[in-house]
Tab-separated table of N, CA and C in Angstrom:
chain	number	residue	atom	x	y	z
A	104	MET	N	69.176	99.641	122.398
A	104	MET	CA	69.303	99.379	121.011
A	104	MET	C	70.716	99.254	120.599
A	105	ALA	N	71.658	99.918	121.133
A	105	ALA	CA	73.144	99.885	120.702
A	105	ALA	C	73.575	98.371	121.009
A	106	ILE	N	73.292	98.091	122.289
A	106	ILE	CA	73.781	96.758	122.752
A	106	ILE	C	73.148	95.611	121.943
A	107	CYS	N	71.784	95.836	121.487
A	107	CYS	CA	71.215	94.727	120.772
A	107	CYS	C	71.865	94.681	119.350
A	108	HIS	N	72.118	95.704	118.809
A	108	HIS	CA	72.844	95.766	117.391
A	108	HIS	C	74.091	95.097	117.432
A	109	ASP	N	74.867	95.055	118.569
A	109	ASP	CA	76.171	94.504	118.630
A	109	ASP	C	76.188	93.061	119.269
A	110	VAL	N	74.984	92.708	119.700
A	110	VAL	CA	74.957	91.171	120.193
A	110	VAL	C	75.331	90.140	119.191
A	111	ALA	N	74.874	90.215	118.122
A	111	ALA	CA	75.154	89.217	117.036
A	111	ALA	C	76.592	89.079	116.791
A	112	GLU	N	77.344	90.213	116.948
A	112	GLU	CA	78.860	90.110	116.703
A	112	GLU	C	79.488	89.154	117.691
A	113	VAL	N	78.790	88.900	118.918
A	113	VAL	CA	79.577	87.953	119.732
A	113	VAL	C	79.446	86.551	119.032
A	114	ARG	N	78.659	86.206	118.298
A	114	ARG	CA	78.571	85.072	117.547
A	114	ARG	C	79.406	84.981	116.322
A	115	ILE	N	79.135	86.052	115.601
A	115	ILE	CA	79.707	85.925	114.065
A	115	ILE	C	80.870	86.916	113.775
A	116	GLY	N	81.181	87.661	114.882
A	116	GLY	CA	82.311	88.726	114.671
A	116	GLY	C	81.844	89.891	113.937
A	117	ASP	N	82.602	90.973	113.739
A	117	ASP	CA	82.171	92.189	113.108
A	117	ASP	C	82.474	92.258	111.531
A	118	ILE	N	81.392	92.199	110.788
A	118	ILE	CA	81.598	91.929	109.449
A	118	ILE	C	81.594	93.422	108.832
A	119	THR	N	82.747	93.764	108.193
A	119	THR	CA	83.091	95.264	107.780
A	119	THR	C	82.833	95.120	106.178
A	120	PRO	N	82.739	96.351	105.627
A	120	PRO	CA	82.578	96.285	104.192
A	120	PRO	C	83.888	95.720	103.507
A	121	HIS	N	84.984	95.774	104.161
A	121	HIS	CA	86.091	95.223	103.653
A	121	HIS	C	86.138	93.643	103.645
A	122	ASP	N	85.241	93.086	104.279
A	122	ASP	CA	85.126	91.631	104.328
A	122	ASP	C	84.581	91.017	102.914
A	123	GLY	N	83.939	91.951	102.151
A	123	GLY	CA	83.456	91.452	100.824
A	123	GLY	C	82.114	90.738	101.004
A	124	VAL	N	81.515	90.853	102.022
A	124	VAL	CA	80.234	90.137	102.291
A	124	VAL	C	79.151	91.056	101.665
A	125	PRO	N	78.333	90.598	100.707
A	125	PRO	CA	77.119	91.522	100.188
A	125	PRO	C	76.332	92.018	101.353
A	126	PRO	N	75.913	93.342	101.228
A	126	PRO	CA	75.017	93.906	102.366
A	126	PRO	C	73.914	92.922	102.754
A	127	GLU	N	73.123	92.397	101.838
A	127	GLU	CA	71.855	91.551	102.091
A	127	GLU	C	72.339	90.184	102.736
A	128	GLU	N	73.531	89.756	102.372
A	128	GLU	CA	73.984	88.526	103.149
A	128	GLU	C	74.499	88.754	104.605
A	129	LYS	N	75.143	89.988	104.713
A	129	LYS	CA	75.476	90.503	106.051
A	129	LYS	C	74.213	90.441	107.061
A	130	VAL	N	73.176	91.131	106.490
A	130	VAL	CA	71.826	91.204	107.321
A	130	VAL	C	71.271	89.880	107.542
A	131	ARG	N	71.361	88.897	106.686
A	131	ARG	CA	70.894	87.685	106.829
A	131	ARG	C	71.675	86.911	107.851
A	132	ILE	N	72.993	87.020	107.806
A	132	ILE	CA	73.748	86.280	108.828
A	132	ILE	C	73.537	86.866	110.171
A	133	GLU	N	73.524	88.198	110.273
A	133	GLU	CA	73.312	88.924	111.652
A	133	GLU	C	72.039	88.552	112.304
A	134	THR	N	70.992	88.617	111.409
A	134	THR	CA	69.583	88.290	111.796
A	134	THR	C	69.526	86.819	112.313
A	135	GLU	N	70.094	85.967	111.632
A	135	GLU	CA	70.058	84.488	112.077
A	135	GLU	C	70.699	84.325	113.440
A	136	ALA	N	71.734	85.059	113.615
A	136	ALA	CA	72.641	85.066	114.762
A	136	ALA	C	71.669	85.595	115.930
A	137	MET	N	71.050	86.756	115.703
A	137	MET	CA	70.210	87.402	116.525
A	137	MET	C	69.096	86.662	117.073
A	138	LEU	N	68.440	85.925	116.058
A	138	LEU	CA	67.292	85.125	116.356
A	138	LEU	C	67.540	83.981	117.324
A	139	ASP	N	68.769	83.396	116.993
A	139	ASP	CA	69.332	82.253	117.748
A	139	ASP	C	69.779	82.770	119.162
A	140	LEU	N	70.454	83.807	119.298
A	140	LEU	CA	70.780	84.356	120.618
A	140	LEU	C	69.691	84.821	121.335
A	141	ALA	N	68.669	85.589	120.842
A	141	ALA	CA	67.673	86.034	121.714
A	141	ALA	C	66.800	84.913	122.379
A	142	LYS	N	66.843	83.709	121.868
A	142	LYS	CA	66.259	82.585	122.463
A	142	LYS	C	66.490	82.395	123.835
A	143	GLY	N	67.870	82.751	124.273
A	143	GLY	CA	68.449	82.508	125.505
A	143	GLY	C	68.336	83.736	126.551
A	144	PHE	N	67.465	84.683	126.153
A	144	PHE	CA	67.216	85.790	127.120
A	144	PHE	C	65.803	86.004	127.406
A	145	PRO	N	65.435	86.318	128.569
A	145	PRO	CA	63.990	86.452	129.003
A	145	PRO	C	63.480	87.738	128.158
A	146	GLN	N	64.121	88.638	127.969
A	146	GLN	CA	63.628	89.779	126.950
A	146	GLN	C	64.010	89.736	125.559
A	147	GLY	N	64.198	88.378	125.240
A	147	GLY	CA	64.661	88.113	123.783
A	147	GLY	C	63.845	88.926	122.661
A	148	GLU	N	62.533	88.762	122.838
A	148	GLU	CA	61.567	89.364	121.893
A	148	GLU	C	61.776	90.864	121.865
A	149	ARG	N	62.021	91.511	122.839
A	149	ARG	CA	62.358	92.975	122.962
A	149	ARG	C	63.574	93.239	122.355
A	150	MET	N	64.588	92.306	122.474
A	150	MET	CA	65.903	92.468	121.796
A	150	MET	C	65.747	92.527	120.435
A	151	LEU	N	64.957	91.606	119.828
A	151	LEU	CA	64.824	91.521	118.361
A	151	LEU	C	64.030	92.702	117.801
A	152	GLU	N	63.020	93.208	118.564
A	152	GLU	CA	62.386	94.403	118.097
A	152	GLU	C	63.509	95.593	118.092
A	153	LEU	N	64.250	95.785	119.118
A	153	LEU	CA	65.306	96.907	119.045
A	153	LEU	C	66.327	96.659	117.884
A	154	TYR	N	66.681	95.461	117.746
A	154	TYR	CA	67.517	95.094	116.490
A	154	TYR	C	66.995	95.305	115.285
A	155	ARG	N	65.787	94.987	115.076
A	155	ARG	CA	64.975	95.232	113.888
A	155	ARG	C	64.855	96.855	113.603
A	156	GLU	N	64.593	97.604	114.678
A	156	GLU	CA	64.394	98.963	114.589
A	156	GLU	C	65.821	99.598	114.213
A	157	TYR	N	66.983	99.101	114.665
A	157	TYR	CA	68.282	99.636	114.458
A	157	TYR	C	68.434	99.351	112.787
A	158	GLU	N	68.146	98.147	112.405
A	158	GLU	CA	68.584	97.744	111.118
A	158	GLU	C	67.653	98.545	110.026
A	159	ALA	N	66.305	98.847	110.454
A	159	ALA	CA	65.516	99.740	109.501
A	159	ALA	C	65.999	101.045	109.438
A	160	GLY	N	66.576	101.518	110.485
A	160	GLY	CA	67.170	102.919	110.572
A	160	GLY	C	66.035	104.005	110.360
A	161	LYS	N	64.829	103.753	110.691
A	161	LYS	CA	63.804	104.818	110.568
A	161	LYS	C	63.681	105.720	111.722
A	162	SER	N	63.811	105.261	112.896
A	162	SER	CA	63.737	106.097	114.030
A	162	SER	C	64.857	106.958	114.122
A	163	ALA	N	64.599	108.143	114.869
A	163	ALA	CA	65.800	108.971	115.158
A	163	ALA	C	66.985	108.249	116.068
A	164	GLU	N	66.537	107.494	116.985
A	164	GLU	CA	67.565	106.730	117.717
A	164	GLU	C	68.335	105.692	116.897
A	165	ALA	N	67.640	105.136	116.000
A	165	ALA	CA	68.419	104.238	115.031
A	165	ALA	C	69.350	104.892	114.116
A	166	ARG	N	68.984	106.137	113.634
A	166	ARG	CA	69.866	106.929	112.724
A	166	ARG	C	70.960	107.378	113.522
A	167	PHE	N	70.754	107.897	114.676
A	167	PHE	CA	71.900	108.295	115.512
A	167	PHE	C	72.881	107.182	115.839
A	168	LEU	N	72.449	106.027	116.214
A	168	LEU	CA	73.345	104.910	116.498
A	168	LEU	C	74.013	104.374	115.199
A	169	LYS	N	73.481	104.448	114.112
A	169	LYS	CA	74.155	104.171	112.954
A	169	LYS	C	75.214	105.199	112.634
A	170	LEU	N	74.918	106.364	112.957
A	170	LEU	CA	76.082	107.413	112.729
A	170	LEU	C	77.175	107.160	113.644
A	171	CYS	N	76.970	106.837	115.001
A	171	CYS	CA	77.865	106.574	116.000
A	171	CYS	C	78.705	105.327	115.589
A	172	ASP	N	78.020	104.419	115.079
A	172	ASP	CA	78.734	103.133	114.706
A	172	ASP	C	79.689	103.621	113.510
A	173	LYS	N	79.485	104.460	112.627
A	173	LYS	CA	80.440	104.837	111.605
A	173	LYS	C	81.559	105.685	112.106
A	174	LEU	N	81.177	106.513	113.038
A	174	LEU	CA	82.209	107.298	113.737
A	174	LEU	C	83.198	106.430	114.428
A	175	ASP	N	82.674	105.439	115.260
A	175	ASP	CA	83.552	104.432	115.913
A	175	ASP	C	84.495	103.793	114.882
A	176	MET	N	83.960	103.440	113.698
A	176	MET	CA	84.864	102.783	112.736
A	176	MET	C	86.013	103.691	112.169
A	177	ALA	N	85.726	105.024	112.163
A	177	ALA	CA	86.705	106.002	111.750
A	177	ALA	C	87.831	106.061	112.924
A	178	PHE	N	87.325	106.247	114.092
A	178	PHE	CA	88.117	106.420	115.215
A	178	PHE	C	88.995	105.197	115.414
A	179	GLN	N	88.530	103.985	115.298
A	179	GLN	CA	89.310	102.767	115.438
A	179	GLN	C	90.384	102.714	114.421
A	180	SER	N	90.267	103.191	113.208
A	180	SER	CA	91.178	103.138	112.126
A	180	SER	C	92.390	103.859	112.508
A	181	TYR	N	92.119	104.935	113.146
A	181	TYR	CA	93.322	105.684	113.569
A	181	TYR	C	94.010	104.939	114.718
A	182	VAL	N	93.353	104.453	115.705
A	182	VAL	CA	94.084	103.569	116.702
A	182	VAL	C	94.817	102.475	115.950
A	183	TYR	N	94.125	101.728	115.270
A	183	TYR	CA	94.780	100.539	114.481
A	183	TYR	C	95.960	101.160	113.736
A	184	GLN	N	95.892	102.219	112.985
A	184	GLN	CA	97.006	102.706	112.247
A	184	GLN	C	98.274	103.005	113.037
A	185	SER	N	97.973	103.414	114.363
A	185	SER	CA	99.234	103.565	115.117
A	185	SER	C	99.913	102.458	115.534
A	186	ARG	N	99.257	101.227	115.404
A	186	ARG	CA	99.936	100.105	115.761
A	186	ARG	C	100.402	99.174	114.675
A	187	THR	N	100.230	99.627	113.429
A	187	THR	CA	100.656	98.833	112.303
A	187	THR	C	101.332	99.722	111.192
A	188	GLU	N	101.962	98.971	110.281
A	188	GLU	CA	102.422	99.535	109.119
A	188	GLU	C	101.446	99.614	107.979
A	189	LYS	N	100.368	98.902	108.120
A	189	LYS	CA	99.280	98.758	107.015
A	189	LYS	C	98.669	100.051	106.790
A	190	ASP	N	98.303	100.432	105.636
A	190	ASP	CA	97.574	101.561	105.336
A	190	ASP	C	96.087	101.313	105.542
A	191	LEU	N	95.480	102.086	106.581
A	191	LEU	CA	93.938	101.873	106.809
A	191	LEU	C	93.238	103.022	106.387
A	192	ASN	N	93.743	103.802	105.390
A	192	ASN	CA	93.077	104.973	104.945
A	192	ASN	C	91.599	104.584	104.355
A	193	ASN	N	91.571	103.401	103.756
A	193	ASN	CA	90.403	103.014	103.241
A	193	ASN	C	89.130	102.878	104.235
A	194	PHE	N	89.544	102.517	105.529
A	194	PHE	CA	88.530	102.534	106.573
A	194	PHE	C	88.114	103.972	106.744
A	195	ARG	N	89.027	104.905	106.840
A	195	ARG	CA	88.552	106.294	106.979
A	195	ARG	C	87.657	106.736	105.831
A	196	ILE	N	88.099	106.439	104.680
A	196	ILE	CA	87.297	106.901	103.490
A	196	ILE	C	86.013	106.157	103.461
A	197	THR	N	85.793	104.858	103.833
A	197	THR	CA	84.523	104.337	103.991
A	197	THR	C	83.783	105.006	105.167
A	198	ALA	N	84.264	105.295	106.282
A	198	ALA	CA	83.551	105.808	107.382
A	198	ALA	C	83.204	107.278	106.947
A	199	ASN	N	84.118	108.130	106.331
A	199	ASN	CA	83.571	109.388	105.901
A	199	ASN	C	82.465	109.364	104.865
A	200	ARG	N	82.485	108.545	103.888
A	200	ARG	CA	81.394	108.389	102.983
A	200	ARG	C	80.074	107.969	103.754
A	201	LEU	N	80.256	107.150	104.658
A	201	LEU	CA	78.919	106.683	105.320
A	201	LEU	C	78.275	107.993	106.225
A	202	VAL	N	79.320	108.676	106.877
A	202	VAL	CA	78.910	109.882	107.680
A	202	VAL	C	78.260	110.928	106.790
A	203	VAL	N	78.849	110.975	105.649
A	203	VAL	CA	78.211	112.079	104.735
A	203	VAL	C	76.749	111.571	104.374
A	204	GLU	N	76.628	110.315	104.042
A	204	GLU	CA	75.282	109.616	103.734
A	204	GLU	C	74.385	109.926	104.825
A	205	TYR	N	74.745	109.978	106.125
A	205	TYR	CA	73.739	110.194	107.158
A	205	TYR	C	73.612	111.699	107.369
A	206	GLY	N	74.145	112.454	106.559
A	206	GLY	CA	73.802	114.023	106.625
A	206	GLY	C	74.756	114.923	107.305
A	207	TYR	N	75.899	114.282	107.508
A	207	TYR	CA	77.020	115.101	108.300
A	207	TYR	C	78.243	115.283	107.523
A	208	PRO	N	78.097	115.980	106.493
A	208	PRO	CA	79.441	115.987	105.441
A	208	PRO	C	80.675	116.532	106.011
A	209	ASP	N	80.679	117.447	106.974
A	209	ASP	CA	81.887	117.932	107.386
A	209	ASP	C	82.314	117.380	108.996
A	210	LEU	N	81.598	116.382	109.373
A	210	LEU	CA	81.853	115.890	110.736
A	210	LEU	C	83.339	115.238	110.864
A	211	LEU	N	83.743	114.527	109.778
A	211	LEU	CA	84.992	113.968	109.921
A	211	LEU	C	86.081	114.817	109.185
A	212	ASP	N	85.785	115.876	108.709
A	212	ASP	CA	86.785	116.765	107.808
A	212	ASP	C	88.085	117.153	108.715
A	213	GLY	N	88.921	116.241	108.799
A	213	GLY	CA	90.166	116.467	109.602
A	213	GLY	C	89.965	116.562	110.897
A	214	SER	N	88.878	116.336	111.490
A	214	SER	CA	88.682	116.490	112.999
A	214	SER	C	89.328	115.343	113.790
A	215	ILE	N	89.719	114.258	113.280
A	215	ILE	CA	90.206	113.375	114.080
A	215	ILE	C	91.574	112.877	113.712
A	216	GLU	N	92.295	113.576	112.900
A	216	GLU	CA	93.491	113.222	112.296
A	216	GLU	C	94.499	113.644	113.388
């Protein structure tokens, strides 16, 4: 499921909240890319099922992977921050907000600084 979620990024890149793409447009773009890419795989239909399960976020696995995706965003912001003069605090703020929304309010509370 984690791989299927990221497959679309091969074609379209990683669309972040800071790109200014409305959420429904992001889903449309990613879904279109997934539909096209899945055609080239023998297990393409299964890939689409897993992608849709992730996007729906209803299964325990999907919710866990969505949390991991947000944690990855926070961790990457610290790596990127060490390589640039730009202030990337907004990435951490966004990641923390999303982690709180997933039910882990103290998970990023100073733990990765």
